[in-house]
Amino acid sequence: MKALLALSAACLLPLAHAALLPTLDSYNVVWDTPSTDVTGTMPLGNGDISANVWVQDGDLLFLIGKTDAWEENSINCKLARVRVKMSPNPFAAGNPFRQELRLQQGDMLIKGGAPGSEVTLRLWIDANQPVIRVQTVSDQPVSQQVLLETWRNEQSVLTNTQVSDMFKNLYGPDPYPTILFPDTIVQGEKDRLLWYHHNIKPENDPYEINLTLQGMQDYMKVIPHPLLGRTFGASIQGPGFAAADAKTLNATEARKSHLFSVYPLTTLHPVTPDQWKAKLDEMIAKVDAKPLPEAYNAHLAWWKAFWNRSEIHLAETNPANIPADGLSPAFTISRAYALCRFMNAAAGRGAQPIKYNGSILTVGTPENPDHRRWGGPGFWFQNQRLVYWPMLAAGDFDLMEPWFRMYREALPFAKMRCQKYFNHEGANFGETVTFWGAEVSGHYGWTRPFESRPSPLCECSFLTYYWQNNIENLRMMLDYVEHTGDMEFARHTLMPHADEVTKFYDLHYKRDENGKIRFDPAMSLETWHRAVNPLPEIAGLGTQLPRLLGLQESLTTADQRERWQRILDDLPPIPRGTKEGLPVILPAETFSMEANSETPELYGVFPYPVFGIGKPDLEIARNTYATRKNKNTTCWYQDQVQSALLGLVDETRQGMIARASAASHSTSRFPAFWNEFNDWVPDVDHGGNLQLALQLMLLQSEPGPNGKLRVLPTWPKDWDVSFKLHAPGKTVVECVYRNGKIETLKVTPASRLIDVIKPK
């Protein structure tokens, strides 16, 4: 029956463009058996608080995540694991079972029990308030027990430190032990379970050592310590529940309905545990003042508005390509797209950005649910960006705010660092940074104190001169302003970033005998550790400086415009050469010391659109793509994004089929918990690449309010599709394409219709 339903949904998809809800419902994830372990979790979230939910061995379990739960070592922690037991047990072996993630509602339904004794649980994390709700309705009275499970129960030493952990040494023993401090389980609470983690000042303070190592200890006077005193935890409580002990909450009687709630809270410094508790009680009172039905309706309204922002729905037209289970490649890709958007919405509105290595949806290891490969403190730009690029066309602008906020708040650090390291104005962020802006300690290197270093730059040769991220973030900010028209963002986020980053590029590099900037010493991404005039910097500045010059003059100054034009005039040419007898783009004018597997020469396609459909020298870019060394359909490799921008239909389709396939999530039951690949599970930049490539197959928008809108530029004729996507100029493009033809095309505002270029 499941196969028939899935097949019906996939086949009917093109016929039901107006019926958004049934189409979205077809992507709901449904399991008819419990999971065997924590690799079988389903995600929930409200943008700041998450839950990984599963049923195992007769119990309901969920791990609680939060975007700002940073402990003393800047490791993002799970708050705890919650276990729910019921009697009679509806999830006992042999009973009917159903667990469904409902995308439209942003909730989860879990049903178990024989007919006449069925129990239904609804779990939802309020989209508008900081609370997890667990509601139970049953045919017969059941008792319910809620158990708090923690693992940070005593002080310990983290033995398997990861690359970005604060005391990790990449080339020898860690200089200090990474001490993990215990949570506090509050005793004596009569009707609730209460616990918290309060960050103390360790003997070896990771934050202070991180700054001192990099010669930036004066920055401690600029902002408060971002970790010290931070307190995070939660209360579990509900009507008709009483605490049996500090970790056990029991329903006072068997009933046909139960409700308990989890109220997570993080407070920043300076705060005491008593102050945190008082703030929590105040928050709980405020949350519970809203009647539950009213809160749930508001929650549904938020998710409805979210899904109405944009959509992409695919269908396979050739019956031969639809397997017996009904999950055609086209359906699988569009389901993956929707699930990735859901996961970003579940984790993308908090105090900190979505982390590339698992978001707040990780499950860790059996020994340590807080574990993630590469560690907690570091944000890798090359990976992070791919989570955020698709949010523009999706219209998920609110989810981008934490990302931009992190860089806005860290800009004073980057300015101070630039002055100290290079003795000139400007700002440049490293490729791998903490949320306060400093480089990851292990990358910076532990060989000697700052004062005795021959160079202030990081010792990790993969990152020493890897700074193009500053230009790419500039492009993302410009795109955000063009999509939203947000002038406050332009003034307070875009312009400060643009001003300082362009100062850096103007002042840092010398001009050659021809008056051209000579980017040297430099790198071409992580692949070529020695490069002169790398393609990403030249293409990046060459494409983004004209956009800065095109901004309304009220946003800019004469000095800025003069600087931008000067840099633009002084840029060296795009490096070109031959490969396999074909004219190609090169990664740099000169390059050596190959050490990684990116394709920097194709940064002239994305993220910097020098080459592409409708642009000069398209064949040179296609030659470059065809002769590239590194080919991949996983993780941060952006092959499908670039092939879509080059109009390579079959190449892009096959890459997308592989990226969305079951093999890409083979280590997890949930079909968008992508394997760790180069990161950790779920590899959300793998999903971001999938989202962005799919969008670019459907719509390629040129910058500006009157830029060309290329509809279906890289679309297979035998895939039907309906989509609604956003473009610059606060534009929305809606299209239905069926049987090789565009059936409907709507552009809002209608004045933008003249900018549309349809496929030949």
PDB file of N, CA and C in Angstrom, residues 610-618:
ATOM      1  N   VAL A 610      31.546  34.989 -13.768  1.00  0.00           N
ATOM      2  CA  VAL A 610      32.226  35.516 -14.950  1.00  0.00           C
ATOM      3  C   VAL A 610      31.774  34.749 -16.185  1.00  0.00           C
ATOM      4  N   PHE A 611      31.606  33.441 -16.026  1.00  0.00           N
ATOM      5  CA  PHE A 611      31.243  32.554 -17.127  1.00  0.00           C
ATOM      6  C   PHE A 611      29.895  31.906 -16.828  1.00  0.00           C
ATOM      7  N   GLY A 612      29.143  31.607 -17.883  1.00  0.00           N
ATOM      8  CA  GLY A 612      27.865  30.938 -17.713  1.00  0.00           C
ATOM      9  C   GLY A 612      26.989  31.123 -18.929  1.00  0.00           C
ATOM     10  N   ILE A 613      25.768  30.635 -18.827  1.00  0.00           N
ATOM     11  CA  ILE A 613      24.815  30.748 -19.929  1.00  0.00           C
ATOM     12  C   ILE A 613      24.578  32.225 -20.241  1.00  0.00           C
ATOM     13  N   GLY A 614      24.676  32.570 -21.520  1.00  0.00           N
ATOM     14  CA  GLY A 614      24.449  33.946 -21.930  1.00  0.00           C
ATOM     15  C   GLY A 614      25.636  34.862 -21.733  1.00  0.00           C
ATOM     16  N   LYS A 615      26.760  34.316 -21.275  1.00  0.00           N
ATOM     17  CA  LYS A 615      27.966  35.120 -21.055  1.00  0.00           C
ATOM     18  C   LYS A 615      29.043  34.712 -22.058  1.00  0.00           C
ATOM     19  N   PRO A 616      30.027  35.589 -22.287  1.00  0.00           N
ATOM     20  CA  PRO A 616      31.095  35.244 -23.232  1.00  0.00           C
ATOM     21  C   PRO A 616      31.891  34.027 -22.776  1.00  0.00           C
ATOM     22  N   ASP A 617      32.454  33.339 -23.735  1.00  0.00           N
ATOM     23  CA  ASP A 617      33.393  32.236 -23.486  1.00  0.00           C
ATOM     24  C   ASP A 617      32.771  31.089 -22.699  1.00  0.00           C
ATOM     25  N   LEU A 618      31.506  30.799 -22.973  1.00  0.00           N
ATOM     26  CA  LEU A 618      30.852  29.679 -22.305  1.00  0.00           C
ATOM     27  C   LEU A 618      31.595  28.376 -22.579  1.00  0.00           C
TER      28      LEU A 618
END
